[in-house]
Backbone as a chain_set.jsonl record, in Angstrom:
{"seq": "MEKPQSLVVVSAPTKAGEEFILQLIRNDIPFAAIANNRAERERLCRIGAKHIIMLDTADEQTWIIPEFSVSKVFLFESSLNLCCRYLRICRTWTSDPIYVVTHSSNPRLIYKGLGATFVLHTNNNNVSFLLSSLVG", "coords": {"N": [[-0.72, 24.466, 34.42], [-1.274, 23.29, 30.962], [-3.86, 21.047, 30.697], [-2.93, 17.705, 29.273], [-3.876, 17.571, 25.978], [-7.539, 15.013, 25.065], [-7.513, 12.524, 22.726], [-9.161, 10.975, 20.563], [-9.768, 6.87, 20.472], [-9.235, 5.517, 17.31], [-9.672, 1.984, 15.913], [-9.259, 0.208, 12.515], [-10.411, -1.548, 10.519], [-11.809, -2.496, 8.416], [-13.849, -0.634, 5.729], [-15.792, 1.149, 6.868], [-14.787, 2.163, 8.651], [-12.107, 3.071, 7.693], [-13.837, 5.173, 6.597], [-15.271, 6.004, 9.03], [-12.412, 7.818, 9.971], [-12.281, 9.227, 7.672], [-14.324, 11.264, 8.107], [-13.621, 11.89, 11.261], [-11.161, 13.789, 9.945], [-12.27, 15.443, 8.201], [-14.03, 16.716, 10.515], [-12.297, 18.135, 11.807], [-11.755, 16.786, 14.624], [-9.761, 15.757, 17.24], [-7.422, 12.543, 16.299], [-6.097, 9.029, 17.255], [-4.754, 5.973, 15.639], [-5.418, 2.803, 15.853], [-2.795, 0.527, 15.167], [-1.374, -2.754, 13.952], [0.123, -3.73, 12.289], [2.782, -3.484, 9.871], [1.493, -2.884, 7.705], [-0.681, -2.106, 7.481], [-0.818, -0.215, 9.834], [0.712, 1.862, 7.629], [-1.111, 2.096, 6.178], [-3.311, 3.012, 7.177], [-1.507, 6.189, 7.599], [-1.506, 6.486, 4.846], [-4.503, 7.646, 4.143], [-4.54, 10.022, 6.232], [-4.452, 9.234, 8.915], [-2.561, 10.848, 12.143], [-1.243, 10.141, 13.85], [0.038, 7.456, 15.341], [-0.741, 4.308, 16.583], [0.799, 1.689, 18.064], [0.304, -1.551, 18.395], [1.551, -4.944, 19.06], [-0.378, -7.375, 19.425], [-0.501, -9.935, 20.534], [1.282, -10.249, 22.438], [1.317, -8.983, 25.127], [2.93, -7.244, 27.039], [3.445, -5.25, 25.116], [1.291, -3.252, 25.399], [0.852, -0.365, 26.706], [0.168, 2.084, 27.963], [-0.82, 4.617, 27.087], [0.766, 7.858, 25.947], [-1.449, 10.074, 25.692], [-3.954, 10.809, 27.054], [-6.771, 9.161, 26.48], [-9.951, 8.885, 25.009], [-12.441, 8.557, 23.673], [-13.073, 5.574, 22.477], [-13.753, 3.965, 19.527], [-14.419, 0.956, 17.477], [-13.735, -0.611, 15.368], [-15.15, -4.127, 13.212], [-13.214, -6.72, 12.027], [-12.474, -9.004, 12.705], [-13.76, -11.492, 15.222], [-11.45, -11.701, 17.127], [-9.181, -10.637, 17.542], [-10.595, -7.553, 17.895], [-11.873, -8.699, 19.719], [-8.824, -8.806, 22.15], [-8.415, -6.107, 21.277], [-10.268, -4.53, 23.034], [-10.142, -5.192, 25.003], [-7.759, -4.326, 25.86], [-7.616, -1.876, 25.17], [-9.833, -1.101, 27.024], [-7.89, -1.342, 28.986], [-7.365, 1.6, 29.015], [-9.247, 3.592, 29.751], [-11.775, 4.854, 31.475], [-13.739, 5.888, 29.17], [-17.246, 5.852, 27.128], [-16.614, 2.755, 24.893], [-17.083, 1.777, 21.381], [-18.45, -0.779, 20.034], [-18.189, -1.499, 16.597], [-19.335, -3.497, 13.896], [-20.54, -5.863, 11.274], [-21.434, -8.063, 11.905], [-22.177, -11.468, 12.797], [-21.505, -11.846, 14.874], [-21.814, -12.505, 18.77], [-22.948, -9.636, 20.814], [-22.823, -9.606, 23.756], [-20.029, -10.747, 24.087], [-18.76, -8.21, 24.054], [-19.374, -6.634, 25.417], [-19.025, -7.593, 27.684], [-16.01, -8.132, 28.243], [-16.098, -5.057, 27.956], [-17.099, -3.723, 25.977], [-19.618, -0.226, 26.03], [-21.158, 0.25, 23.983], [-22.738, -1.987, 21.128], [-22.804, -1.632, 18.311], [-24.828, -2.79, 14.939], [-24.318, -2.608, 12.412], [-24.803, -2.906, 8.03], [-24.36, -0.813, 6.575], [-21.509, 1.265, 5.003], [-21.081, 3.765, 6.039], [-20.972, 4.687, 9.331], [-21.877, 8.216, 9.869], [-23.751, 9.002, 11.373], [-22.16, 8.504, 14.399], [-20.559, 10.421, 15.036], [-22.156, 11.986, 15.45], [-21.953, 11.807, 19.067], [-19.302, 12.199, 19.567], [-19.47, 15.448, 19.633], [-21.128, 18.465, 20.687]], "CA": [[-0.19, 24.001, 33.829], [-2.311, 23.378, 30.216], [-4.394, 20.49, 30.707], [-2.882, 18.094, 27.716], [-5.99, 16.709, 24.812], [-7.687, 13.877, 24.57], [-7.689, 12.119, 21.958], [-10.388, 9.843, 20.813], [-8.943, 5.675, 19.522], [-10.161, 4.316, 16.749], [-9.308, 0.566, 15.118], [-10.187, 1.146, 11.415], [-10.104, -2.62, 9.575], [-13.356, -2.098, 7.578], [-14.016, 0.661, 4.919], [-16.627, 1.963, 7.103], [-14.023, 2.358, 9.718], [-12.255, 4.355, 7.347], [-14.624, 6.5, 7.058], [-14.834, 7.52, 10.303], [-11.89, 8.177, 10.161], [-12.107, 10.817, 7.262], [-15.03, 12.176, 8.579], [-12.817, 13.104, 12.394], [-10.203, 14.616, 9.816], [-12.444, 16.322, 8.053], [-14.3, 17.509, 10.924], [-11.345, 18.165, 13.143], [-11.877, 16.306, 16.039], [-8.691, 14.266, 17.755], [-7.599, 10.885, 16.38], [-5.405, 8.057, 17.006], [-5.639, 5.168, 15.53], [-5.194, 1.854, 15.987], [-2.531, -0.796, 13.602], [-0.765, -4.503, 14.853], [1.382, -4.534, 11.715], [3.938, -2.126, 9.665], [1.407, -2.442, 6.229], [-2.389, -1.748, 8.486], [0.213, 2.02, 9.404], [1.097, 2.4, 6.331], [-2.459, 2.477, 5.333], [-3.468, 4.172, 8.025], [-0.945, 6.799, 7.57], [-2.08, 6.757, 3.892], [-5.952, 7.412, 4.652], [-4.664, 10.507, 7.165], [-3.979, 9.219, 9.97], [-0.75, 11.571, 11.811], [-1.056, 9.414, 15.422], [-0.291, 5.332, 15.286], [-0.385, 3.554, 18.204], [1.505, 0.154, 17.115], [0.282, -2.933, 19.05], [1.676, -6.269, 19.354], [-2.031, -7.949, 19.932], [0.123, -10.942, 21.27], [2.319, -9.256, 23.089], [1.176, -7.91, 26.509], [4.7, -6.512, 27.258], [3.527, -4.061, 25.295], [0.078, -2.998, 26.231], [1.475, 0.033, 27.473], [-1.045, 3.445, 27.832], [-0.577, 6.206, 25.156], [1.329, 8.867, 26.366], [-2.484, 11.42, 25.349], [-5.421, 10.74, 27.213], [-7.807, 8.572, 25.734], [-11.276, 9.605, 25.407], [-13.919, 7.693, 23.266], [-13.101, 4.124, 21.838], [-14.106, 3.081, 18.392], [-13.184, -0.271, 17.31], [-14.951, -1.486, 13.912], [-15.225, -5.077, 13.024], [-12.92, -7.294, 11.532], [-11.798, -10.039, 13.09], [-13.644, -11.113, 16.559], [-10.027, -11.995, 18.155], [-9.203, -8.795, 16.821], [-11.541, -6.908, 18.359], [-11.58, -8.184, 21.643], [-8.19, -8.062, 22.377], [-8.309, -4.655, 20.852], [-11.04, -3.34, 23.518], [-9.374, -5.657, 26.172], [-6.589, -3.144, 25.996], [-8.755, 0.021, 25.149], [-10.539, -0.501, 28.608], [-7.692, -0.429, 30.809], [-6.333, 2.885, 29.187], [-10.235, 5.029, 29.741], [-13.729, 4.954, 31.633], [-15.196, 6.722, 28.662], [-17.339, 5.406, 26.451], [-16.141, 2.012, 23.704], [-18.363, 1.53, 21.083], [-17.816, -1.322, 19.016], [-18.764, -0.984, 15.088], [-19.471, -4.199, 13.455], [-21.394, -6.282, 10.155], [-21.255, -9.314, 11.962], [-23.65, -11.751, 14.352], [-21.231, -11.884, 16.59], [-22.691, -12.007, 20.144], [-22.87, -8.208, 21.855], [-22.889, -10.048, 24.869], [-19.049, -10.799, 25.246], [-17.712, -7.65, 23.799], [-20.274, -5.824, 26.648], [-18.725, -8.632, 28.846], [-14.634, -7.35, 28.243], [-15.954, -3.697, 27.807], [-17.68, -2.46, 25.567], [-20.268, -0.095, 26.674], [-22.121, -0.111, 22.905], [-22.278, -2.383, 20.537], [-23.648, -1.238, 17.295], [-24.632, -3.683, 14.515], [-24.499, -2.392, 10.165], [-24.505, -3.151, 7.367], [-23.881, 0.267, 5.628], [-20.582, 1.811, 5.424], [-21.883, 4.642, 6.161], [-20.939, 5.605, 10.091], [-21.612, 9.747, 10.303], [-24.147, 8.818, 13.269], [-21.311, 8.399, 15.255], [-20.365, 11.473, 14.924], [-23.071, 12.508, 16.745], [-21.516, 10.791, 19.443], [-18.343, 13.4, 19.225], [-20.125, 16.721, 19.701], [-22.144, 18.688, 21.474]], "C": [[-1.066, 23.581, 32.795], [-2.491, 21.741, 30.034], [-4.268, 19.326, 28.831], [-4.157, 17.232, 26.857], [-6.1, 15.219, 25.002], [-8.007, 13.428, 23.154], [-8.992, 10.918, 21.805], [-10.024, 8.562, 19.624], [-10.079, 5.02, 18.673], [-9.255, 3.103, 15.351], [-10.333, 0.483, 14.398], [-10.342, -0.189, 10.674], [-10.48, -2.539, 8.92], [-12.885, -0.872, 6.942], [-14.803, 1.663, 5.288], [-16.165, 2.611, 8.447], [-13.646, 3.968, 9.408], [-12.649, 5.326, 6.911], [-15.1, 7.113, 7.436], [-13.922, 8.148, 10.368], [-11.47, 9.933, 9.134], [-13.058, 12.024, 7.307], [-14.708, 12.536, 9.896], [-11.644, 14.189, 10.992], [-10.894, 15.819, 9.205], [-13.637, 17.687, 9.366], [-13.258, 17.945, 12.532], [-11.4, 17.527, 14.567], [-10.302, 14.881, 15.698], [-8.647, 12.936, 17.209], [-5.823, 10.276, 17.021], [-5.518, 7.098, 17.342], [-5.073, 3.834, 15.693], [-4.504, 0.745, 15.069], [-1.341, -1.822, 14.568], [-0.377, -4.635, 14.103], [1.785, -3.491, 10.432], [2.321, -2.268, 8.174], [0.132, -1.702, 6.637], [-1.644, 0.035, 8.725], [0.354, 2.804, 8.292], [-0.607, 2.87, 5.699], [-3.473, 3.492, 6.226], [-3.161, 5.785, 7.597], [-1.428, 7.542, 5.768], [-3.984, 7.536, 3.397], [-5.908, 8.957, 5.505], [-4.771, 10.875, 8.01], [-2.431, 9.335, 11.017], [-1.034, 10.935, 13.131], [-1.352, 7.811, 14.865], [-0.073, 5.919, 16.624], [0.079, 2.58, 17.393], [1.618, -0.761, 18.117], [0.433, -3.845, 18.922], [0.497, -6.929, 20.858], [-1.871, -9.337, 20.512], [0.859, -11.447, 22.678], [2.026, -8.892, 24.666], [2.354, -7.09, 27.642], [4.151, -5.42, 26.294], [1.912, -2.88, 24.644], [0.067, -2.114, 26.831], [0.161, 1.38, 27.079], [-0.399, 4.549, 27.155], [-0.183, 7.355, 26.703], [0.287, 10.618, 25.833], [-3.555, 10.83, 26.29], [-5.605, 10.329, 26.432], [-9.256, 9.639, 26.055], [-12.136, 8.296, 24.923], [-13.071, 6.518, 22.862], [-13.847, 3.918, 20.249], [-13.173, 2.186, 17.448], [-14.157, -1.58, 16.086], [-14.657, -3.153, 14.292], [-14.969, -6.102, 12.217], [-12.976, -8.788, 10.874], [-12.929, -10.583, 14.593], [-12.521, -11.028, 17.311], [-9.596, -11.13, 19.008], [-8.998, -7.624, 18.043], [-11.309, -7.212, 19.816], [-10.862, -8.329, 22.034], [-7.939, -6.568, 22.006], [-9.161, -3.943, 22.57], [-10.534, -4.59, 25.404], [-7.778, -4.657, 26.503], [-6.822, -2.033, 26.195], [-8.783, 0.064, 26.458], [-8.932, -0.045, 29.639], [-7.708, 1.424, 30.42], [-7.607, 4.063, 28.999], [-11.24, 3.915, 30.472], [-14.658, 5.803, 30.627], [-15.723, 5.981, 27.385], [-16.255, 4.359, 24.647], [-16.786, 1.681, 23.368], [-17.679, 0.349, 19.645], [-18.796, -1.826, 17.521], [-18.386, -2.821, 14.652], [-20.999, -4.731, 11.92], [-21.43, -7.702, 11.005], [-22.497, -10.093, 12.932], [-23.123, -11.919, 15.294], [-22.269, -11.65, 17.665], [-22.227, -10.854, 21.121], [-22.654, -9.261, 23.575], [-20.799, -10.006, 25.093], [-18.441, -9.86, 24.116], [-18.899, -6.484, 25.084], [-19.281, -6.729, 27.716], [-16.982, -8.253, 28.73], [-14.813, -5.697, 27.449], [-16.625, -2.979, 27.648], [-19.049, -1.878, 26.272], [-21.075, -0.179, 25.639], [-21.848, -1.073, 22.322], [-22.867, -2.242, 19.303], [-24.259, -2.088, 16.144], [-24.658, -2.863, 12.689], [-24.416, -2.966, 9.516], [-23.964, -2.141, 5.937], [-22.453, 1.027, 6.319], [-19.674, 3.65, 6.18], [-22.086, 5.396, 7.859], [-21.478, 7.163, 10.72], [-22.698, 9.871, 11.651], [-23.162, 8.954, 14.098], [-20.875, 9.873, 15.89], [-20.773, 12.684, 16.286], [-22.745, 12.794, 18.741], [-20.433, 11.683, 20.203], [-18.271, 14.738, 19.808], [-21.324, 17.1, 20.451], [-21.984, 19.409, 22.295]], "O": [[-2.115, 23.297, 33.375], [-1.639, 21.087, 29.434], [-4.848, 19.573, 27.774], [-5.058, 16.486, 27.238], [-5.185, 14.399, 25.083], [-8.818, 14.082, 22.497], [-9.548, 10.245, 22.673], [-9.951, 8.769, 18.412], [-11.122, 4.414, 18.916], [-8.575, 3.353, 14.356], [-11.53, 0.54, 14.679], [-10.495, 0.268, 9.541], [-9.646, -2.402, 8.024], [-11.928, -0.186, 7.301], [-14.876, 2.742, 4.701], [-16.84, 3.345, 9.169], [-13.988, 5.068, 9.843], [-11.982, 6.353, 6.781], [-15.497, 8.226, 7.092], [-14.136, 9.273, 10.822], [-10.907, 10.991, 9.416], [-12.917, 13.171, 6.885], [-15.323, 13.556, 10.206], [-11.441, 15.364, 11.298], [-10.496, 16.964, 9.416], [-13.899, 18.879, 9.202], [-13.493, 17.998, 13.739], [-10.93, 18.121, 15.537], [-9.967, 13.993, 14.915], [-9.555, 12.143, 17.46], [-4.778, 10.914, 17.152], [-5.966, 6.709, 18.42], [-3.846, 3.917, 15.627], [-5.201, 0.07, 14.311], [-0.71, -1.543, 15.587], [0.028, -5.797, 14.129], [0.915, -2.687, 10.1], [2.357, -1.173, 7.612], [-0.078, -0.629, 6.072], [-1.85, 1.064, 8.082], [0.178, 4.003, 8.075], [-0.98, 3.787, 4.967], [-4.159, 4.455, 5.883], [-4.067, 6.57, 7.316], [-1.621, 8.735, 5.534], [-4.327, 7.8, 2.245], [-7.041, 9.419, 5.641], [-5.028, 12.018, 8.387], [-1.492, 8.541, 10.962], [-1.017, 11.966, 13.804], [-2.291, 7.229, 14.321], [0.314, 6.88, 17.289], [-0.15, 2.544, 16.184], [2.671, -0.929, 18.732], [-0.619, -4.33, 18.503], [0.446, -6.978, 22.087], [-2.855, -9.936, 20.947], [0.94, -12.394, 23.46], [3.001, -8.415, 25.247], [2.311, -6.566, 28.755], [4.473, -4.333, 26.773], [1.772, -2.07, 23.727], [-0.62, -2.285, 27.838], [-0.534, 1.442, 26.065], [0.717, 5.012, 26.919], [-0.629, 7.512, 27.839], [0.762, 11.741, 25.662], [-4.079, 9.976, 25.575], [-5.007, 10.64, 25.402], [-9.513, 10.571, 26.817], [-12.419, 7.305, 25.597], [-11.914, 6.863, 23.105], [-14.994, 3.54, 20.489], [-12.063, 2.323, 16.935], [-14.771, -2.647, 16.068], [-14.104, -3.498, 15.337], [-15.902, -6.625, 11.607], [-13.207, -9.392, 9.826], [-12.832, -9.606, 15.336], [-12.562, -10.227, 18.245], [-9.544, -10.863, 20.208], [-8.086, -7.112, 18.693], [-10.848, -6.537, 20.736], [-11.233, -8.166, 23.196], [-7.101, -5.958, 22.671], [-8.643, -2.988, 23.148], [-10.78, -4.398, 26.595], [-7.043, -4.609, 27.49], [-6.44, -1.27, 27.082], [-8.127, 0.85, 27.142], [-8.73, 0.848, 30.462], [-7.966, 2.311, 31.234], [-7.411, 5.124, 28.406], [-11.447, 2.724, 30.238], [-15.77, 6.275, 30.867], [-14.903, 5.508, 26.598], [-15.593, 4.888, 23.754], [-17.594, 1.108, 24.099], [-16.868, 0.545, 18.74], [-19.885, -2.398, 17.538], [-17.344, -3.35, 15.038], [-22.045, -4.117, 11.707], [-21.465, -8.607, 10.172], [-23.407, -9.557, 13.564], [-23.627, -12.117, 16.399], [-23.253, -10.913, 17.606], [-21.379, -10.995, 22.002], [-21.789, -8.729, 24.271], [-20.276, -9.389, 26.021], [-17.716, -10.383, 23.27], [-18.541, -5.308, 25.142], [-18.866, -6.07, 28.669], [-16.791, -7.954, 29.909], [-14.014, -5.213, 26.647], [-16.987, -1.999, 28.299], [-19.683, -2.647, 26.994], [-22.095, -0.76, 26.009], [-20.732, -1.506, 22.612], [-23.783, -3.063, 19.256], [-24.316, -2.883, 17.082], [-25.747, -3.03, 12.141], [-23.888, -4.015, 9.885], [-23.462, -2.446, 4.855], [-22.239, 1.301, 7.5], [-18.625, 4.205, 6.507], [-22.896, 6.307, 8.031], [-21.497, 7.311, 11.942], [-22.548, 10.587, 12.64], [-23.431, 9.928, 14.801], [-20.917, 10.222, 17.07], [-20.351, 13.441, 17.16], [-23.2, 13.692, 19.45], [-20.625, 11.91, 21.397], [-17.27, 15.168, 20.379], [-22.263, 16.376, 20.783], [-22.899, 19.668, 23.076]]}, "num_chains": 1, "name": "protein.A"}
Protein backbone atom coordinates (compact mmCIF):
# COMPACT_ATOMS: atom_id res chain seq x y z
CA MET A 1 0.00 0.00 0.00
CA GLU A 2 1.32 3.43 -0.96
CA LYS A 3 2.07 5.89 1.82
CA PRO A 4 -0.17 8.97 1.54
CA GLN A 5 1.58 12.14 0.47
CA SER A 6 2.49 14.63 3.16
CA LEU A 7 1.34 18.21 2.66
CA VAL A 8 2.89 21.42 3.85
CA VAL A 9 0.30 23.45 5.78
CA VAL A 10 0.17 27.24 5.42
CA SER A 11 -1.79 29.98 7.14
CA ALA A 12 -1.49 32.94 4.77
CA PRO A 13 -3.47 35.98 5.94
CA THR A 14 -0.67 38.34 4.88
CA LYS A 15 0.88 39.44 1.59
CA ALA A 16 4.02 37.48 2.49
CA GLY A 17 1.86 34.38 3.07
CA GLU A 18 0.18 34.82 -0.31
CA GLU A 19 3.58 35.16 -1.98
CA PHE A 20 4.72 31.98 -0.25
CA ILE A 21 1.67 30.08 -1.54
CA LEU A 22 2.38 31.31 -5.07
CA GLN A 23 5.96 30.05 -4.74
CA LEU A 24 4.71 26.65 -3.55
CA ILE A 25 2.43 26.47 -6.60
CA ARG A 26 5.24 27.48 -8.99
CA ASN A 27 7.52 24.83 -7.49
CA ASP A 28 4.85 22.08 -7.50
CA ILE A 29 5.10 21.64 -3.72
CA PRO A 30 1.87 20.12 -2.39
CA PHE A 31 0.24 22.14 0.37
CA ALA A 32 -2.98 22.81 2.24
CA ALA A 33 -4.03 26.26 3.39
CA ILE A 34 -5.83 27.09 6.63
CA ALA A 35 -8.90 29.35 6.65
CA ASN A 36 -11.21 30.27 9.50
CA ASN A 37 -14.00 31.94 7.53
CA ARG A 38 -15.63 31.84 4.11
CA ALA A 39 -14.01 35.05 2.84
CA GLU A 40 -10.56 33.70 3.71
CA ARG A 41 -11.34 30.38 2.00
CA GLU A 42 -12.48 32.18 -1.15
CA ARG A 43 -9.36 34.38 -1.18
CA LEU A 44 -7.12 31.31 -0.84
CA CYS A 45 -8.98 29.55 -3.66
CA ARG A 46 -8.55 32.61 -5.91
CA ILE A 47 -4.76 32.55 -5.45
CA GLY A 48 -4.66 28.84 -6.30
CA ALA A 49 -4.96 26.80 -3.09
CA LYS A 50 -6.56 23.44 -3.91
CA HIS A 51 -6.72 21.99 -0.37
CA ILE A 52 -8.33 24.18 2.29
CA ILE A 53 -8.60 23.26 5.97
CA MET A 54 -11.53 25.10 7.53
CA LEU A 55 -11.05 25.74 11.25
CA ASP A 56 -13.30 27.39 13.78
CA THR A 57 -10.59 28.56 16.14
CA ALA A 58 -13.15 29.27 18.88
CA ASP A 59 -14.46 25.68 18.90
CA GLU A 60 -11.89 23.07 19.92
CA GLN A 61 -14.27 20.30 18.79
CA THR A 62 -13.53 21.31 15.18
CA TRP A 63 -9.76 20.92 15.62
CA ILE A 64 -9.58 17.49 14.03
CA ILE A 65 -6.47 16.04 12.48
CA PRO A 66 -6.55 16.35 8.68
CA GLU A 67 -7.08 13.24 6.57
CA PHE A 68 -3.60 13.64 5.11
CA SER A 69 -0.16 13.57 6.67
CA VAL A 70 1.07 17.03 7.68
CA SER A 71 4.73 17.85 7.15
CA LYS A 72 6.08 21.33 7.87
CA VAL A 73 3.77 24.16 8.86
CA PHE A 74 4.18 27.85 7.97
CA LEU A 75 2.08 30.34 9.92
CA PHE A 76 2.14 33.93 8.69
CA GLU A 77 1.05 36.16 11.55
CA SER A 78 -1.59 38.83 11.09
CA SER A 79 -2.87 38.61 14.66
CA LEU A 80 -1.12 37.32 17.77
CA ASN A 81 -4.28 35.64 19.04
CA LEU A 82 -5.10 33.85 15.77
CA CYS A 83 -1.51 32.77 15.19
CA CYS A 84 -1.33 31.33 18.73
CA ARG A 85 -4.52 29.34 18.15
CA TYR A 86 -3.27 28.01 14.81
CA LEU A 87 0.01 27.09 16.46
CA ARG A 88 -1.74 25.14 19.23
CA ILE A 89 -3.85 23.30 16.66
CA CYS A 90 -1.08 22.54 14.18
CA ARG A 91 1.36 21.32 16.81
CA THR A 92 -1.03 18.40 17.45
CA TRP A 93 -0.90 17.49 13.75
CA THR A 94 2.85 17.10 13.22
CA SER A 95 6.18 16.68 14.92
CA ASP A 96 7.89 18.36 11.95
CA PRO A 97 9.06 21.99 12.25
CA ILE A 98 6.54 24.80 12.52
CA TYR A 99 7.62 28.22 11.27
CA VAL A 100 5.98 31.44 12.45
CA VAL A 101 6.67 34.38 10.13
CA THR A 102 5.90 37.76 11.66
CA HIS A 103 6.32 41.45 10.92
CA SER A 104 5.57 42.37 14.52
CA SER A 105 7.70 42.47 17.62
CA ASN A 106 5.50 40.03 19.52
CA PRO A 107 7.61 38.00 21.91
CA ARG A 108 9.10 34.95 20.23
CA LEU A 109 8.90 33.10 23.55
CA ILE A 110 5.10 33.03 23.30
CA TYR A 111 5.32 31.21 19.97
CA LYS A 112 8.16 28.97 21.14
CA GLY A 113 6.17 28.06 24.25
CA LEU A 114 3.23 26.99 22.07
CA GLY A 115 5.39 24.75 19.90
CA ALA A 116 6.94 26.89 17.17
CA THR A 117 10.28 25.53 16.01
CA PHE A 118 11.34 28.78 14.32
CA VAL A 119 10.09 32.35 14.72
CA LEU A 120 11.20 34.50 11.80
CA HIS A 121 10.90 38.29 11.85
CA THR A 122 10.79 39.96 8.44
CA ASN A 123 9.60 43.29 7.09
CA ASN A 124 9.76 41.96 3.55
CA ASN A 125 7.04 40.12 1.63
CA ASN A 126 9.67 38.12 -0.26
CA VAL A 127 10.00 34.93 1.76
CA SER A 128 11.44 32.75 -1.00
CA PHE A 129 14.22 31.80 1.43
CA LEU A 130 11.67 29.55 3.15
CA LEU A 131 11.57 27.28 0.10
CA SER A 132 15.06 26.04 0.90
CA SER A 133 13.61 24.29 3.97
CA LEU A 134 11.31 22.27 1.68
CA VAL A 135 13.64 21.16 -1.09
CA GLY A 136 16.88 19.31 -0.96
